[in-house]
């Protein structure tokens, strides 16, 4: 861990997960794809409930994306360590 990163908190982690889920939902709507809400506990009318293997796979995908997001954010928006310093 580099010196300029903050430890993740439960609230920050939950916020990142919510952000990822919202981004996926918006992209699906843009692409015209209907996907069930991953937070839902049951299947909708006429839908089969997720099998345990599907639930595990979905959880692994979310975890991978969540773990990569802080690194991506740091790369996309590097910390400016020169702020507040005078030349």
PDB file of C-alpha atoms in Angstrom:
ATOM      1  CA  UNK A   1       0.000   0.000   0.000  1.00  0.00           C
ATOM      2  CA  UNK A   2       1.444   3.355  -0.940  1.00  0.00           C
ATOM      3  CA  UNK A   3       1.609   6.268   1.466  1.00  0.00           C
ATOM      4  CA  UNK A   4      -1.114   8.254  -0.300  1.00  0.00           C
ATOM      5  CA  UNK A   5      -3.910   5.673   0.009  1.00  0.00           C
ATOM      6  CA  UNK A   6      -6.436   5.540   2.780  1.00  0.00           C
ATOM      7  CA  UNK A   7      -7.654   2.295   4.295  1.00  0.00           C
ATOM      8  CA  UNK A   8     -11.055   1.280   2.996  1.00  0.00           C
ATOM      9  CA  UNK A   9     -13.913   1.614   5.422  1.00  0.00           C
ATOM     10  CA  UNK A  10     -17.126  -0.365   5.377  1.00  0.00           C
ATOM     11  CA  UNK A  11     -19.042   2.739   4.310  1.00  0.00           C
ATOM     12  CA  UNK A  12     -16.630   3.518   1.487  1.00  0.00           C
ATOM     13  CA  UNK A  13     -16.682  -0.087   0.311  1.00  0.00           C
ATOM     14  CA  UNK A  14     -20.478  -0.136   0.302  1.00  0.00           C
ATOM     15  CA  UNK A  15     -20.537   3.166  -1.590  1.00  0.00           C
ATOM     16  CA  UNK A  16     -18.174   1.761  -4.233  1.00  0.00           C
ATOM     17  CA  UNK A  17     -20.288  -1.366  -4.610  1.00  0.00           C
ATOM     18  CA  UNK A  18     -23.414   0.761  -5.005  1.00  0.00           C
ATOM     19  CA  UNK A  19     -21.651   2.903  -7.599  1.00  0.00           C
ATOM     20  CA  UNK A  20     -20.570  -0.160  -9.581  1.00  0.00           C
ATOM     21  CA  UNK A  21     -24.077  -1.623  -9.460  1.00  0.00           C
ATOM     22  CA  UNK A  22     -25.596   1.659 -10.627  1.00  0.00           C
ATOM     23  CA  UNK A  23     -23.085   1.918 -13.475  1.00  0.00           C
ATOM     24  CA  UNK A  24     -23.902  -1.631 -14.577  1.00  0.00           C
ATOM     25  CA  UNK A  25     -27.627  -0.909 -14.446  1.00  0.00           C
ATOM     26  CA  UNK A  26     -27.255   2.291 -16.475  1.00  0.00           C
ATOM     27  CA  UNK A  27     -25.059   0.558 -19.064  1.00  0.00           C
ATOM     28  CA  UNK A  28     -27.594  -2.265 -19.352  1.00  0.00           C
ATOM     29  CA  UNK A  29     -30.424   0.214 -19.880  1.00  0.00           C
ATOM     30  CA  UNK A  30     -28.345   2.048 -22.480  1.00  0.00           C
ATOM     31  CA  UNK A  31     -27.645  -1.233 -24.295  1.00  0.00           C
ATOM     32  CA  UNK A  32     -31.304  -2.254 -24.082  1.00  0.00           C
ATOM     33  CA  UNK A  33     -30.549  -5.267 -21.910  1.00  0.00           C
ATOM     34  CA  UNK A  34     -32.888  -6.199 -19.078  1.00  0.00           C
ATOM     35  CA  UNK A  35     -31.024  -7.667 -16.141  1.00  0.00           C
ATOM     36  CA  UNK A  36     -32.455  -8.532 -12.746  1.00  0.00           C
ATOM     37  CA  UNK A  37     -31.425  -6.317  -9.873  1.00  0.00           C
ATOM     38  CA  UNK A  38     -28.554  -8.172  -8.149  1.00  0.00           C
ATOM     39  CA  UNK A  39     -29.836  -6.953  -4.786  1.00  0.00           C
ATOM     40  CA  UNK A  40     -33.177  -8.700  -5.253  1.00  0.00           C
ATOM     41  CA  UNK A  41     -33.681 -11.803  -3.190  1.00  0.00           C
ATOM     42  CA  UNK A  42     -36.132 -13.604  -5.401  1.00  0.00           C
ATOM     43  CA  UNK A  43     -36.976 -14.140  -8.998  1.00  0.00           C
ATOM     44  CA  UNK A  44     -39.524 -11.988 -10.727  1.00  0.00           C
ATOM     45  CA  UNK A  45     -42.674 -13.300 -12.347  1.00  0.00           C
ATOM     46  CA  UNK A  46     -41.743 -16.030 -14.790  1.00  0.00           C
ATOM     47  CA  UNK A  47     -38.045 -15.975 -13.891  1.00  0.00           C
ATOM     48  CA  UNK A  48     -36.048 -18.806 -12.446  1.00  0.00           C
ATOM     49  CA  UNK A  49     -34.219 -18.007  -9.208  1.00  0.00           C
ATOM     50  CA  UNK A  50     -30.430 -17.933  -9.436  1.00  0.00           C
ATOM     51  CA  UNK A  51     -28.725 -21.222  -8.805  1.00  0.00           C
ATOM     52  CA  UNK A  52     -26.082 -21.209  -6.049  1.00  0.00           C
ATOM     53  CA  UNK A  53     -23.274 -21.470  -8.621  1.00  0.00           C
ATOM     54  CA  UNK A  54     -24.610 -18.386 -10.408  1.00  0.00           C
ATOM     55  CA  UNK A  55     -24.790 -16.485  -7.128  1.00  0.00           C
ATOM     56  CA  UNK A  56     -21.176 -17.377  -6.313  1.00  0.00           C
ATOM     57  CA  UNK A  57     -20.029 -16.398  -9.805  1.00  0.00           C
ATOM     58  CA  UNK A  58     -21.844 -13.056  -9.581  1.00  0.00           C
ATOM     59  CA  UNK A  59     -20.344 -12.383  -6.140  1.00  0.00           C
ATOM     60  CA  UNK A  60     -16.842 -13.130  -7.469  1.00  0.00           C
ATOM     61  CA  UNK A  61     -17.321 -10.733 -10.383  1.00  0.00           C
ATOM     62  CA  UNK A  62     -18.467  -7.954  -8.031  1.00  0.00           C
ATOM     63  CA  UNK A  63     -15.513  -8.608  -5.722  1.00  0.00           C
ATOM     64  CA  UNK A  64     -13.017  -8.465  -8.598  1.00  0.00           C
ATOM     65  CA  UNK A  65     -14.469  -5.195  -9.842  1.00  0.00           C
ATOM     66  CA  UNK A  66     -14.546  -3.726  -6.352  1.00  0.00           C
ATOM     67  CA  UNK A  67     -10.927  -4.708  -5.712  1.00  0.00           C
ATOM     68  CA  UNK A  68      -9.775  -3.162  -8.999  1.00  0.00           C
ATOM     69  CA  UNK A  69     -11.741   0.068  -8.648  1.00  0.00           C
ATOM     70  CA  UNK A  70      -9.494   1.836  -6.073  1.00  0.00           C
ATOM     71  CA  UNK A  71      -6.408   1.147  -8.226  1.00  0.00           C
ATOM     72  CA  UNK A  72      -8.237   2.388 -11.314  1.00  0.00           C
ATOM     73  CA  UNK A  73      -9.353   5.536  -9.493  1.00  0.00           C
ATOM     74  CA  UNK A  74      -5.794   6.213  -8.317  1.00  0.00           C
ATOM     75  CA  UNK A  75      -4.509   5.768 -11.862  1.00  0.00           C
ATOM     76  CA  UNK A  76      -7.273   7.889 -13.387  1.00  0.00           C
ATOM     77  CA  UNK A  77      -7.061  10.607 -10.724  1.00  0.00           C
ATOM     78  CA  UNK A  78      -3.525  10.551  -9.284  1.00  0.00           C
ATOM     79  CA  UNK A  79      -3.026  12.390  -6.032  1.00  0.00           C
ATOM     80  CA  UNK A  80      -1.395  15.762  -6.523  1.00  0.00           C
ATOM     81  CA  UNK A  81       1.275  15.890  -3.839  1.00  0.00           C
ATOM     82  CA  UNK A  82       2.375  19.378  -4.857  1.00  0.00           C
ATOM     83  CA  UNK A  83      -0.771  21.044  -3.515  1.00  0.00           C
ATOM     84  CA  UNK A  84      -0.135  23.466  -0.736  1.00  0.00           C
ATOM     85  CA  UNK A  85       3.578  23.692  -1.484  1.00  0.00           C
ATOM     86  CA  UNK A  86       5.112  26.922  -2.624  1.00  0.00           C
ATOM     87  CA  UNK A  87       7.796  27.036  -5.267  1.00  0.00           C
TER      88      UNK A  87
END
